[in-house]
CSV table of C-alpha atoms and ligand atoms in Angstrom, one decimal:
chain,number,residue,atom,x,y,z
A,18,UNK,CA,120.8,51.1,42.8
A,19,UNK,CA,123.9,51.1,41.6
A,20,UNK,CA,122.9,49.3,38.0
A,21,UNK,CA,120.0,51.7,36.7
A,22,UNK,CA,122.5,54.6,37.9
A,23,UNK,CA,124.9,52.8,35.5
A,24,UNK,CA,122.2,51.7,33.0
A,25,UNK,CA,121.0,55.2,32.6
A,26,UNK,CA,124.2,56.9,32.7
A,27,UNK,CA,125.4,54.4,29.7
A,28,UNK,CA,122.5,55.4,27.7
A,29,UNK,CA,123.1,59.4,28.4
A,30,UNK,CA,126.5,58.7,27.0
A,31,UNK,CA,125.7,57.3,24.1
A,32,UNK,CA,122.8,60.3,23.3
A,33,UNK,CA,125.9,62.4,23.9
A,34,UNK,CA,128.1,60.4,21.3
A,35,UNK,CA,125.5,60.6,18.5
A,36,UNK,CA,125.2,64.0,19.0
A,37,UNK,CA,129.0,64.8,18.6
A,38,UNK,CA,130.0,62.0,16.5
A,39,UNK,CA,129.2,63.3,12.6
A,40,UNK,CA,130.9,60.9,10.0
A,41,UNK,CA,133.4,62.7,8.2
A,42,UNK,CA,132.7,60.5,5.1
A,43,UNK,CA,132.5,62.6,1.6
A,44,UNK,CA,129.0,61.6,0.4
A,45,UNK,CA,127.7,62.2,-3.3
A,46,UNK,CA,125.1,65.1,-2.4
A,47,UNK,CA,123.8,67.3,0.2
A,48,UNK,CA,121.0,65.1,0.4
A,49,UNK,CA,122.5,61.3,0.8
A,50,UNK,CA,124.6,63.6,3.2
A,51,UNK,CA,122.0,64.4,5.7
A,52,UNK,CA,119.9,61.2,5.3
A,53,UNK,CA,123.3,59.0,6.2
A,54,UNK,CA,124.3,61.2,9.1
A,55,UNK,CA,121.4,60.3,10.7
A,56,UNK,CA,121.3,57.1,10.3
A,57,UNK,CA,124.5,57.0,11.4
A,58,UNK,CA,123.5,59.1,14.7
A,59,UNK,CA,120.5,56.9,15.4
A,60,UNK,CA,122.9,53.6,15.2
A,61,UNK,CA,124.8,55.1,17.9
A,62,UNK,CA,122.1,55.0,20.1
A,63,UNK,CA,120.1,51.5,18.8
A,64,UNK,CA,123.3,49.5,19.4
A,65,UNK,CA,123.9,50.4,23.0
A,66,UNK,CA,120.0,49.9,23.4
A,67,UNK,CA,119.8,46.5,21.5
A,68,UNK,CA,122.8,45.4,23.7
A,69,UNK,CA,121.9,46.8,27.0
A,70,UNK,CA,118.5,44.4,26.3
A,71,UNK,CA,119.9,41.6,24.9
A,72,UNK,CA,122.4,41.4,27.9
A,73,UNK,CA,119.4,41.4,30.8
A,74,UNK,CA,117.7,38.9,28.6
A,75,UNK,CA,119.8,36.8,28.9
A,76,UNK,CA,121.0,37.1,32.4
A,77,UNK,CA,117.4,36.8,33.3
A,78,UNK,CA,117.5,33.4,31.5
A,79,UNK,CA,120.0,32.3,32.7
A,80,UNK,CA,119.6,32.9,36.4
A,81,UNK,CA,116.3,31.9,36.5
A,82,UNK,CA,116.2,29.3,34.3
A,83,UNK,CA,115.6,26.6,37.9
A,84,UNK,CA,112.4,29.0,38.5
A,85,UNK,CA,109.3,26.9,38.9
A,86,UNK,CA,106.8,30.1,38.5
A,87,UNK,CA,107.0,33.4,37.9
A,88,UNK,CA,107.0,35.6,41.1
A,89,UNK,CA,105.9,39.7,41.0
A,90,UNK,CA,109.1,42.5,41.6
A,91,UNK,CA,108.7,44.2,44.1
A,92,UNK,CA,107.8,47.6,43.6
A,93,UNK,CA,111.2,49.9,42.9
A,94,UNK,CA,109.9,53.7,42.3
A,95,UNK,CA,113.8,54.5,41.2
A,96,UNK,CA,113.7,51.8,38.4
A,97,UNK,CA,110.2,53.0,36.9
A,98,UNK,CA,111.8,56.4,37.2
A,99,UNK,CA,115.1,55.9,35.9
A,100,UNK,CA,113.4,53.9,32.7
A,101,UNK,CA,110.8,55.9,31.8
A,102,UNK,CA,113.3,59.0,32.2
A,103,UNK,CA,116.3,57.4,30.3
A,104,UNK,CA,113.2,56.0,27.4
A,105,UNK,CA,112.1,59.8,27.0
A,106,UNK,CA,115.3,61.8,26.6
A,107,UNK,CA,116.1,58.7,23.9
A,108,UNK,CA,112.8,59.8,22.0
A,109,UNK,CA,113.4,63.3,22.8
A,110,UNK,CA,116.9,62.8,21.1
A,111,UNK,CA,115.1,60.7,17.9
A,112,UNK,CA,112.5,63.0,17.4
A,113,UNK,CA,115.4,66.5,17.0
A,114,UNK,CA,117.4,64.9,14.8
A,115,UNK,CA,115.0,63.1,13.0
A,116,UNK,CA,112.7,66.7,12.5
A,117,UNK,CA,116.3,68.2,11.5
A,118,UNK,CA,116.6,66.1,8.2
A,119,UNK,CA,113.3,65.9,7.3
A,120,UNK,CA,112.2,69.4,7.2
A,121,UNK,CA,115.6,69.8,5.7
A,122,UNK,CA,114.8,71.5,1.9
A,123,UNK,CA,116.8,68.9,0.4
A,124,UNK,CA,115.0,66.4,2.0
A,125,UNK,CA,111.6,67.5,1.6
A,126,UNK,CA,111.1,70.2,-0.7
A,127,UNK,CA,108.4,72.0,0.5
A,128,UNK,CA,106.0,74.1,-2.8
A,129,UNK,CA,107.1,74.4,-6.3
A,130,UNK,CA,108.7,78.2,-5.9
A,131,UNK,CA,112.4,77.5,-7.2
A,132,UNK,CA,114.7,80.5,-5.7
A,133,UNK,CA,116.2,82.4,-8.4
A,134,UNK,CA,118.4,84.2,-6.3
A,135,UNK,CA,120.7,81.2,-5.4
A,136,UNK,CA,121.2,80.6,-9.1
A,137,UNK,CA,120.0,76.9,-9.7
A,138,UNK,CA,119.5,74.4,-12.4
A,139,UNK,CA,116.3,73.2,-13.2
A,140,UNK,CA,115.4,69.6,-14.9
A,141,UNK,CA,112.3,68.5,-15.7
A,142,UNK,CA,111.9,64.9,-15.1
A,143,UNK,CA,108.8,63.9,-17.4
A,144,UNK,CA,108.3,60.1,-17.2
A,145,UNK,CA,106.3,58.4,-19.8
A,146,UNK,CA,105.4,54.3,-20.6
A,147,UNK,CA,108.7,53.7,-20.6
A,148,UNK,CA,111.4,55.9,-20.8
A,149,UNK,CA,112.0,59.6,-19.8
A,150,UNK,CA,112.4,62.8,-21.0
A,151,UNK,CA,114.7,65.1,-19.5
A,152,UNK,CA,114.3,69.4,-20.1
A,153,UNK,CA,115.8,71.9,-19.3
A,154,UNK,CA,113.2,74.7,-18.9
A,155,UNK,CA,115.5,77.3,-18.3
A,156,UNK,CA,117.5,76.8,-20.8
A,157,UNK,CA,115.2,77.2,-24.1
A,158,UNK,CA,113.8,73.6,-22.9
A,159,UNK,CA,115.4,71.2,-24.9
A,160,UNK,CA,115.4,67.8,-24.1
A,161,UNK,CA,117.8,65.1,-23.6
A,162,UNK,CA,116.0,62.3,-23.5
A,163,UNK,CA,117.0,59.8,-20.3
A,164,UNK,CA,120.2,62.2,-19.7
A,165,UNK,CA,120.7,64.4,-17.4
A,166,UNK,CA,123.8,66.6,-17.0
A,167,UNK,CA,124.6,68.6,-14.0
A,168,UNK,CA,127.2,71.0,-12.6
A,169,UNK,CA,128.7,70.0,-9.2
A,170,UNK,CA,128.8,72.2,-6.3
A,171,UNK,CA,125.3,74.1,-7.5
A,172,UNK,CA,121.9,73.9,-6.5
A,173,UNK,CA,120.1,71.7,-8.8
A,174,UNK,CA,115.9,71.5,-8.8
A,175,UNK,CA,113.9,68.5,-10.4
A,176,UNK,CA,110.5,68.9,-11.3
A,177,UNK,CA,109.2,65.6,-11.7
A,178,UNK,CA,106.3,64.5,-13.4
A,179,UNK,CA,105.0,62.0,-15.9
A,180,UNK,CA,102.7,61.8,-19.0
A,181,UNK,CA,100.1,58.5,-18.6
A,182,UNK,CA,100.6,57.0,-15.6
A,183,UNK,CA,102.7,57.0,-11.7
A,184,UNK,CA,106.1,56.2,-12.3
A,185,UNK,CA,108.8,57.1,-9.8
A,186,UNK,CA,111.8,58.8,-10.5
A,187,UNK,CA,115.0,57.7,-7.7
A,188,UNK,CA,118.6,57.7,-7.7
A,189,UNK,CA,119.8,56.0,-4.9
A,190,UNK,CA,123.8,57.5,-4.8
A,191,UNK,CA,122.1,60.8,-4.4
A,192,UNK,CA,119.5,60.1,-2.4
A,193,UNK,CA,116.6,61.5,-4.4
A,194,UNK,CA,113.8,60.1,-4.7
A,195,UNK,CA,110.4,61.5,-5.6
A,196,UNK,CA,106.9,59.9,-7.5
A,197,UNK,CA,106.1,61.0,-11.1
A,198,UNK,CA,102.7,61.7,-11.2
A,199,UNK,CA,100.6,62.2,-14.0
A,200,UNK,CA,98.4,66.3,-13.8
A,201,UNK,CA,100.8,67.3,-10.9
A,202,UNK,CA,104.8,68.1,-10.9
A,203,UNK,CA,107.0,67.3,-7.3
A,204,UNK,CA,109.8,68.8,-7.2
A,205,UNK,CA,113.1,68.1,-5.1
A,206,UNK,CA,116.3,70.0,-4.6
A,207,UNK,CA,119.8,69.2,-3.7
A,208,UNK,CA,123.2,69.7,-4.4
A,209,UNK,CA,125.8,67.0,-6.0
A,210,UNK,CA,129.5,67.4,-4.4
A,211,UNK,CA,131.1,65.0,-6.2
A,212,UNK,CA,131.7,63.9,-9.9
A,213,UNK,CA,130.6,60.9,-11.9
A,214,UNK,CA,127.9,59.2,-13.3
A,215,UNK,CA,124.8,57.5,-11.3
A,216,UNK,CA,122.4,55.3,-12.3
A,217,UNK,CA,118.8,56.3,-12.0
A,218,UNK,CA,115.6,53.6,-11.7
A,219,UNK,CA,111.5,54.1,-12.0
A,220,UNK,CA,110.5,53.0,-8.8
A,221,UNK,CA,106.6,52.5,-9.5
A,222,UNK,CA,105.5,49.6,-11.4
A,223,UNK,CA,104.5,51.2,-14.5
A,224,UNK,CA,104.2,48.1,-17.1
A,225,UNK,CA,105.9,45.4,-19.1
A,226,UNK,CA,109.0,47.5,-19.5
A,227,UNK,CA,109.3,49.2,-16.1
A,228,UNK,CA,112.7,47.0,-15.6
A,229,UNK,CA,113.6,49.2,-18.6
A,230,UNK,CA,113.2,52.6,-17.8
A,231,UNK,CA,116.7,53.4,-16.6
A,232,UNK,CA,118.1,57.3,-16.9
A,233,UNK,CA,121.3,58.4,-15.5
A,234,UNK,CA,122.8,61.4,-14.0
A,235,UNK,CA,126.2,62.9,-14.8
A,236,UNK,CA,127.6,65.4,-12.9
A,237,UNK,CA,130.3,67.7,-14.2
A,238,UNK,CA,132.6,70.7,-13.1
A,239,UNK,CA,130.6,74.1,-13.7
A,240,UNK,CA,133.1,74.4,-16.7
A,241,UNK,CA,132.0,71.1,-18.1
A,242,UNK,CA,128.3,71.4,-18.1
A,243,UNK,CA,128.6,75.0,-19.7
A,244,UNK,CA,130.2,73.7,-22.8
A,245,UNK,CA,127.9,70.9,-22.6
A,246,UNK,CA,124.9,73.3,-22.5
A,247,UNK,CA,126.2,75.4,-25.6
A,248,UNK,CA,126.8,72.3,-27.5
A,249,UNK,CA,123.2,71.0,-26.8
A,250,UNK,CA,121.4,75.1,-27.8
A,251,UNK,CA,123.5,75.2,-31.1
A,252,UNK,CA,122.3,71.7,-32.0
A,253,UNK,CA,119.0,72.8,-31.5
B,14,CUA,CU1,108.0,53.8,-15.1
B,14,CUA,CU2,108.1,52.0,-13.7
């Protein structure tokens, strides 16, 4: 019994390892932040899995590969045990961290309530066939056009939506991602941490120039984008 004691206690280790283990690698927002951590975490327990496997694979080959036909195990209690123990503290372990992110607000932004209290910027992200139009409704809502400007460091809200048809508004360095729907406005939430200019896509196949609807998404010390938001009200 030695070998499921071993087998189980390798896979307890490595639950224990993704649960310690956090990458200390600076990522571009809160949310490409939580998503990557748990990737991370779940790697550490699929690679011991997918090696543990692999390895009685091909033992079993290999060892049996003389075998004329395939004779029943015997029953072993302690194996079915040990597995079925060792498979649900592994889903146990997927499903906490998994529930974690997801129901994370800057995940999955639950509603369309945006908390005043913790001081936020708020774009809207209305797609149309085919560009975008970026405003900033609590600014005196001007627009600028497939632009949008952001402080670091700050809570920032999208509400996405679009004008004729689904387009889909993602920007992959920052991890957000939500559909533009015509009638309806989604709105997401997270906070950039670092400086610099991403590239956002329409992910929903909206047309001939769907290629084409690019935006991007600058983000700025809090200094920066308030100069930039009193240039943009006196050229209004
Ligand atoms: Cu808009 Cu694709």
């Amino acid at each position: 019994m030695r070998k499921t004691r071993f087998a189980l206690a390798s896979l307890l280790a490595a639950v224990v390892m993704a649960l310690v283990a956090t990458p200390a690698a600076a990522q571009a927002s809160t949310t490409s932040e939580l998503i990557n951590q748990l990737n991370g975490k779940l790697l550490y327990v699929a690679i011991p899995i997918t090696v543990l496997v692999e390895v009685i694979l091909l033992y079993t080959v290999i060892k049996f590969r003389n075998s004329e036909r395939a004779l029943p195990t015997k029953e072993n209690r302690r194996l079915e045990i040990t597995w079925t123990i060792a498979t649900a503290i592994i889903l146990l372990f997927v499903g906490v961290a998994s529930y974690g992110v997801l129901a994370n607000e800057d995940v999955t932004y639950q509603g369309n309530e945006i908390d005043a209290a913790e001081d936020p910027v708020v774009v809207t992200a209305e797609a149309y066939q085919w560009g975008w139009n970026m405003y900033y409704p609590e600014e005196g809502n001007f627009t600028t056009g497939n632009e949008i400007v952001i402080p670091k460091d700050r809570p920032v809200y999208f509400q996405v939506t679009a004008t004729d048809v689904i387009h889909g508004f993602h920007v992959p360095e920052l991890a957000l991602k939500q559909d533009a729907m015509p009638g309806s406005t989604n709105t997401i939430r997270t906070v950039a941490n670092e400086e610099g200019t991403y590239q956002g896509y329409c992910t929903e196949y909206c047309g001939v120039a769907h290629s084409q609807m690019y935006f991007t998404v600058e983000v700025v010390s809090e200094e920066e984008y308030q100069n930039w938001l009193d240039e943009q009200q006196s050229s209004e």
